[in-house]
Coordinates of C-alpha atoms and ligand atoms in Angstrom, one line a residue:
X1 CA 79.5 109.0 71.5
X2 CA 77.3 110.1 74.3
X3 CA 79.1 108.1 77.4
X4 CA 78.0 107.8 81.1
X5 CA 80.3 107.1 83.8
X6 CA 79.2 105.8 87.1
X7 CA 82.3 105.7 89.9
X8 CA 84.8 108.4 89.6
X9 CA 87.6 106.8 92.0
X10 CA 91.2 106.6 91.4
X11 CA 90.4 104.6 88.2
X12 CA 86.9 105.6 86.8
X13 CA 87.6 109.4 86.9
X14 CA 91.1 109.0 84.8
X15 CA 89.2 106.7 82.5
X16 CA 86.1 109.3 81.9
X17 CA 88.3 111.9 81.2
X18 CA 90.2 110.0 78.5
X19 CA 87.0 109.7 76.9
X20 CA 86.4 113.0 76.8
X21 CA 89.6 114.2 75.6
X22 CA 89.3 112.2 72.6
X23 CA 85.7 113.8 72.1
X24 CA 83.3 112.0 73.6
X25 CA 80.3 113.8 75.5
X26 CA 80.7 111.9 78.7
X27 CA 78.6 112.7 82.0
X28 CA 79.9 111.0 85.1
X29 CA 77.8 110.5 88.8
X30 CA 79.6 109.2 91.7
X31 CA 78.2 109.2 95.8
X32 CA 81.0 111.1 96.4
X33 CA 80.1 114.8 95.8
X34 CA 83.5 116.2 96.2
X35 CA 84.9 115.3 92.8
X36 CA 87.1 118.0 90.7
X37 CA 86.8 117.2 87.2
X38 CA 86.7 118.4 83.5
X39 CA 83.9 116.1 82.6
X40 CA 80.4 117.1 83.4
X41 CA 79.3 115.4 86.8
X42 CA 75.5 114.8 87.3
X43 CA 73.8 115.0 90.5
X44 CA 71.2 112.2 89.7
X45 CA 72.2 108.9 88.6
X46 CA 68.9 108.8 86.5
X47 CA 70.5 111.3 84.2
X48 CA 73.1 108.9 83.3
X49 CA 70.6 106.6 81.7
X50 CA 69.1 109.3 79.3
X51 CA 70.5 108.7 75.5
X52 CA 73.8 107.6 76.8
X53 CA 75.0 105.0 74.4
X54 CA 77.6 103.4 76.3
X55 CA 77.4 103.2 80.3
X56 CA 80.6 102.4 82.4
X57 CA 80.6 101.1 85.8
X58 CA 84.0 101.4 87.9
X59 CA 83.0 100.6 91.4
X60 CA 84.4 98.9 94.7
X61 CA 82.7 95.5 94.4
X62 CA 79.7 93.2 92.9
X63 CA 77.3 94.7 95.8
X64 CA 77.8 98.1 94.5
X65 CA 77.7 97.4 90.9
X66 CA 74.4 95.1 91.3
X67 CA 72.9 98.2 93.0
X68 CA 73.3 100.5 90.4
X69 CA 72.4 97.9 88.0
X70 CA 69.0 97.7 89.9
X71 CA 68.4 101.2 90.2
X72 CA 69.2 102.0 86.5
X73 CA 68.5 99.4 84.3
X74 CA 64.8 99.5 83.7
X75 CA 65.3 103.3 82.9
X76 CA 67.9 102.6 79.9
X77 CA 67.6 103.0 76.2
X78 CA 67.7 99.5 74.7
X79 CA 70.2 100.0 72.4
X80 CA 72.7 101.2 75.4
X81 CA 75.6 99.2 76.2
X82 CA 76.7 98.3 79.7
X83 CA 80.1 97.8 80.5
X84 CA 81.2 97.1 84.2
X85 CA 85.2 97.7 84.3
X86 CA 85.1 97.0 88.3
X87 CA 86.8 93.7 89.4
X88 CA 84.0 91.8 90.8
X89 CA 83.2 88.1 91.6
X90 CA 81.6 86.0 88.7
X91 CA 78.6 85.5 90.4
X92 CA 77.7 89.1 90.5
X93 CA 78.8 89.2 86.9
X94 CA 76.2 87.0 86.1
X95 CA 73.6 88.7 88.0
X96 CA 74.2 91.9 86.3
X97 CA 74.1 90.3 83.1
X98 CA 71.0 88.5 83.4
X99 CA 69.4 91.8 84.9
X100 CA 70.1 93.6 81.6
X101 CA 69.3 90.7 79.4
X102 CA 65.8 90.9 81.0
X103 CA 65.8 94.5 79.8
X104 CA 66.8 93.7 76.5
X105 CA 70.0 95.3 77.1
X106 CA 73.9 94.1 76.1
X107 CA 76.7 94.2 79.1
X108 CA 80.3 93.4 79.0
X109 CA 82.5 92.7 82.0
X110 CA 85.5 94.6 81.3
X111 CA 87.9 94.5 84.2
X112 CA 91.2 96.1 83.6
X113 CA 95.3 95.8 84.3
X114 CA 97.6 98.7 84.7
X115 CA 96.5 100.3 87.8
X116 CA 95.9 104.1 88.4
X117 CA 99.1 104.9 86.2
X118 CA 97.6 102.9 83.2
X119 CA 94.1 104.8 83.7
X120 CA 95.7 108.1 83.5
X121 CA 97.9 107.2 80.9
X122 CA 95.4 105.4 78.6
X123 CA 97.5 102.3 78.6
X124 CA 95.0 99.6 80.6
X125 CA 94.6 96.3 79.5
X126 CA 91.1 95.4 79.1
X127 CA 89.9 91.6 79.5
X128 CA 86.4 91.4 78.3
X129 CA 83.4 88.8 78.4
X130 CA 79.9 89.1 77.1
X131 CA 78.1 89.4 73.9
X132 CA 81.1 89.9 71.1
X133 CA 79.1 92.2 69.3
X134 CA 79.0 94.7 72.0
X135 CA 82.8 94.1 72.2
X136 CA 83.3 95.2 68.6
X137 CA 81.0 98.3 69.3
X138 CA 82.8 98.9 72.6
X139 CA 86.2 98.3 71.4
X140 CA 87.5 102.0 70.0
X141 CA 86.3 103.2 73.3
X142 CA 88.8 100.6 75.2
X143 CA 91.3 101.6 73.1
X144 CA 91.3 105.4 74.0
X145 CA 91.6 104.3 77.6
X146 CA 94.1 101.2 77.1
X147 CA 96.5 99.7 74.8
X148 CA 95.2 96.1 74.6
X149 CA 91.5 94.6 74.5
X150 CA 91.0 91.3 74.3
X151 CA 88.1 89.5 74.1
X152 CA 88.1 86.2 76.2
X153 CA 84.2 84.4 75.8
X154 CA 80.7 84.7 77.3
X155 CA 79.8 86.6 80.1
X156 CA 82.1 86.2 83.5
X157 CA 85.2 85.7 80.9
X158 CA 86.5 88.8 81.6
X159 CA 86.2 88.5 85.5
X160 CA 87.9 84.8 85.1
X161 CA 90.8 86.5 83.1
X162 CA 91.1 89.3 85.7
X163 CA 91.5 86.5 88.7
X164 CA 93.9 84.2 87.2
X165 CA 96.2 86.8 85.9
X166 CA 96.4 88.6 89.1
X167 CA 96.4 85.2 91.0
X168 CA 100.3 84.7 88.7
X169 CA 101.0 88.3 89.6
X170 CA 100.3 87.6 93.5
X171 CA 102.1 84.6 93.7
X172 CA 105.1 85.8 91.4
X173 CA 105.4 89.1 93.1
X174 CA 105.8 86.9 96.6
X175 CA 108.4 84.6 94.9
X176 CA 110.4 87.6 93.6
X177 CA 110.6 89.1 97.3
X178 CA 111.3 85.8 99.0
X179 CA 114.4 85.9 96.7
X180 CA 115.6 89.4 97.3
X181 CA 115.0 88.7 101.1
X182 CA 117.1 85.5 100.8
X183 CA 119.8 87.6 98.8
X184 CA 120.2 90.2 100.8
X185 CA 120.3 88.0 104.4
X186 CA 123.4 86.1 102.4
X187 CA 125.3 89.3 101.1
X188 CA 124.3 89.1 97.4
X189 CA 124.1 92.6 95.9
X190 CA 120.4 93.2 94.8
X191 CA 121.4 95.2 91.7
X192 CA 123.3 92.2 90.8
X193 CA 120.8 89.8 91.2
X194 CA 118.5 91.6 89.3
X195 CA 120.8 92.0 86.4
X196 CA 121.0 88.2 86.1
X197 CA 117.4 87.0 86.8
X198 CA 116.0 90.1 84.9
X199 CA 118.0 88.5 82.0
X200 CA 117.6 84.7 83.2
X201 CA 115.0 82.2 83.7
X202 CA 113.7 83.9 87.0
X203 CA 112.7 86.7 85.0
X204 CA 109.3 87.8 85.1
X205 CA 106.9 91.1 85.2
X206 CA 107.1 91.6 89.1
X207 CA 110.8 91.4 88.8
X208 CA 111.7 93.4 85.3
X209 CA 109.0 95.8 85.8
X210 CA 107.6 96.2 88.9
X211 CA 111.1 95.3 91.0
X212 CA 110.2 95.3 94.9
X213 CA 113.7 96.8 96.1
X214 CA 114.3 100.4 96.1
X215 CA 117.0 102.0 93.6
X216 CA 116.7 98.8 91.2
X217 CA 115.5 98.4 87.7
X218 CA 112.7 101.1 86.5
X219 CA 111.4 103.4 89.0
X220 CA 108.5 101.7 91.3
X221 CA 106.7 102.2 94.1
X222 CA 109.9 100.6 96.1
X223 CA 111.2 103.9 95.2
X224 CA 108.2 105.6 96.8
X225 CA 108.2 104.4 100.2
X226 CA 105.7 101.8 99.1
X227 CA 103.0 104.1 97.6
X228 CA 100.7 102.3 95.6
X229 CA 100.5 101.7 92.7
X230 CA 98.5 98.6 93.1
X231 CA 97.7 98.2 96.8
X232 CA 98.3 95.2 98.9
X233 CA 94.3 95.7 99.8
X234 CA 93.4 95.2 96.4
X235 CA 96.0 92.3 95.8
X236 CA 94.2 90.5 98.7
X237 CA 90.9 91.1 97.1
X238 CA 91.6 89.7 93.7
X239 CA 93.4 86.8 95.6
X240 CA 90.1 86.3 97.6
X241 CA 88.2 86.3 94.4
X242 CA 90.3 84.0 92.8
X243 CA 90.4 81.6 95.9
X244 CA 86.0 81.7 95.7
X245 CA 86.4 80.8 92.3
X246 CA 88.7 78.0 93.1
X247 CA 86.5 76.2 96.0
X248 CA 83.5 76.6 93.4
X249 CA 85.3 74.9 90.5
X250 CA 87.2 72.6 93.1
X251 CA 90.3 73.5 91.5
X252 CA 93.8 72.8 93.3
X253 CA 95.6 76.1 93.8
X254 CA 97.7 76.1 96.9
X255 CA 100.1 78.6 96.0
X256 CA 97.0 81.1 95.6
X257 CA 95.6 80.1 98.8
X258 CA 99.0 80.7 100.6
X259 CA 99.6 84.3 98.7
X260 CA 96.0 85.1 99.9
X261 CA 97.2 84.4 103.4
X262 CA 100.2 86.1 103.3
X263 CA 98.5 89.3 102.0
X264 CA 96.3 88.8 105.0
X265 CA 99.3 88.6 107.2
X266 CA 100.6 91.7 105.8
X267 CA 97.7 94.0 106.3
X268 CA 97.2 92.9 110.0
X269 CA 101.4 93.6 110.4
X270 CA 101.7 96.9 108.9
X271 CA 101.2 96.8 105.5
X272 CA 97.7 99.0 105.2
X273 CA 98.1 101.3 102.5
X274 CA 101.0 100.2 100.9
X275 CA 101.7 98.7 97.7
X276 CA 101.8 95.2 97.2
X277 CA 105.3 95.1 96.7
X278 CA 105.7 95.9 100.2
X279 CA 106.1 92.0 101.1
X280 CA 109.7 92.5 100.7
X281 CA 110.9 94.8 103.5
X282 CA 107.9 92.5 105.2
X283 CA 109.6 89.4 104.6
X284 CA 113.4 91.1 105.4
X285 CA 112.1 92.2 108.6
X286 CA 110.7 89.3 109.7
X287 CA 112.4 87.5 112.8
Ligands
LIG301 P1 87.9 103.9 94.3 O1 87.4 103.4 95.7 O2 88.9 104.9 94.2 O3 86.4 104.3 93.2 C1 85.2 103.6 93.6 C2 84.4 104.8 93.8 O4 83.1 104.3 93.3 C3 84.6 105.9 94.6 O5 84.4 107.5 94.0 C4 82.9 105.8 95.2 O6 82.7 106.9 95.9 C5 82.0 105.2 94.1 N1 80.9 104.6 94.4 C6 80.9 103.9 95.4 N2 79.3 103.5 95.2 C7 78.8 104.2 94.4 C8 77.6 103.7 94.1 N3 76.6 103.5 94.5 N4 77.1 104.9 93.2 C9 78.2 105.6 92.5 N5 79.4 105.5 92.8 C10 79.7 104.7 93.8 O7 88.3 102.3 93.8 P2 89.5 102.5 92.3 O8 90.6 102.1 93.0 O9 89.0 103.3 91.3 O10 88.6 100.7 91.7 C11 87.6 100.6 91.2 C12 87.6 99.1 90.9 O11 88.6 99.3 89.9 C13 87.6 98.1 91.8 O12 87.1 97.3 91.6 C14 89.3 97.8 92.0 O13 89.3 96.3 92.4 C15 89.6 97.7 90.0 N6 90.9 98.0 90.0 C16 91.5 99.0 90.6 C17 92.8 99.0 90.2 C18 93.8 99.9 91.1 O14 94.9 100.3 91.1 N7 93.2 101.1 91.9 C19 93.4 98.7 89.4 C20 92.8 97.6 88.7 C21 91.5 97.4 88.9

């Protein structure tokens, strides 16, 4: 398939390269002109819209996604399917879905889980909202870039699933870090805590697969001086999106709110550029 890919950063570039490796004809575009890649990179965003059957965006936030859609949507062929894989707020997703609809185009919101490693290895999970026929057409492409694609419902459902999932992750990571902090302070061997909890009721992804303490369990960012992985900045962004949605929908999410404040504090106190599991040393070293 002929595919356009806009936003060739940490996530977008390996995703686009995986599509090309599978035999698709991919043309990429980014405002950063210093990108080295095996895919063809165009200097003009206008070229991306020409005869591509699917156009992916993987951009920082709703603001950039809306700007790109505003720029290209009326130039796209009507058979093109637009897929936004960025993590953005639901309001922006509805805006781009409506702009597309007005121009006769189908869109999908398809944010991902799995981070840069998942993007490189082609093991992302896609959570997808929008037109179901479009989902079925694009599913083979999701399967190239990921291990799982779940159709979640109407436009915005993919973003809703992403923010709810990451609220679980942010809260559970903080819970694991608190327990590891207490264990270390009261003299319990953290390897023993891991062995017990990863096989008991404390078991969860943040502990079993992404242990925030070094040299315990599988290799994680904790073993690389908390180099992300998934950065604390991105976790804060996702928790803020969840809190915005909670306020708008009058949902009671006290732990999500507290988790957001903890990541704000961590970023103000040395956590910039660190993985989101950096909460463990942050808590342990707190006076
Ligand atoms: P990134 O900053 O590495 O990449 C974004 C790219 O978009 C950059 O190359 C930038 O130059 C480009 N860009 C910005 N404005 C543009 C425009 N108007 N036109 C064309 N290109 C433009 O970010 P990333 O880590 O690749 O993340 C992208 C999205 O994926 C974000 O929404 C993020 O929340 C989400 N996400 C990231 C991760 C992760 O681990 N990095 C995991 C899951 C989801």
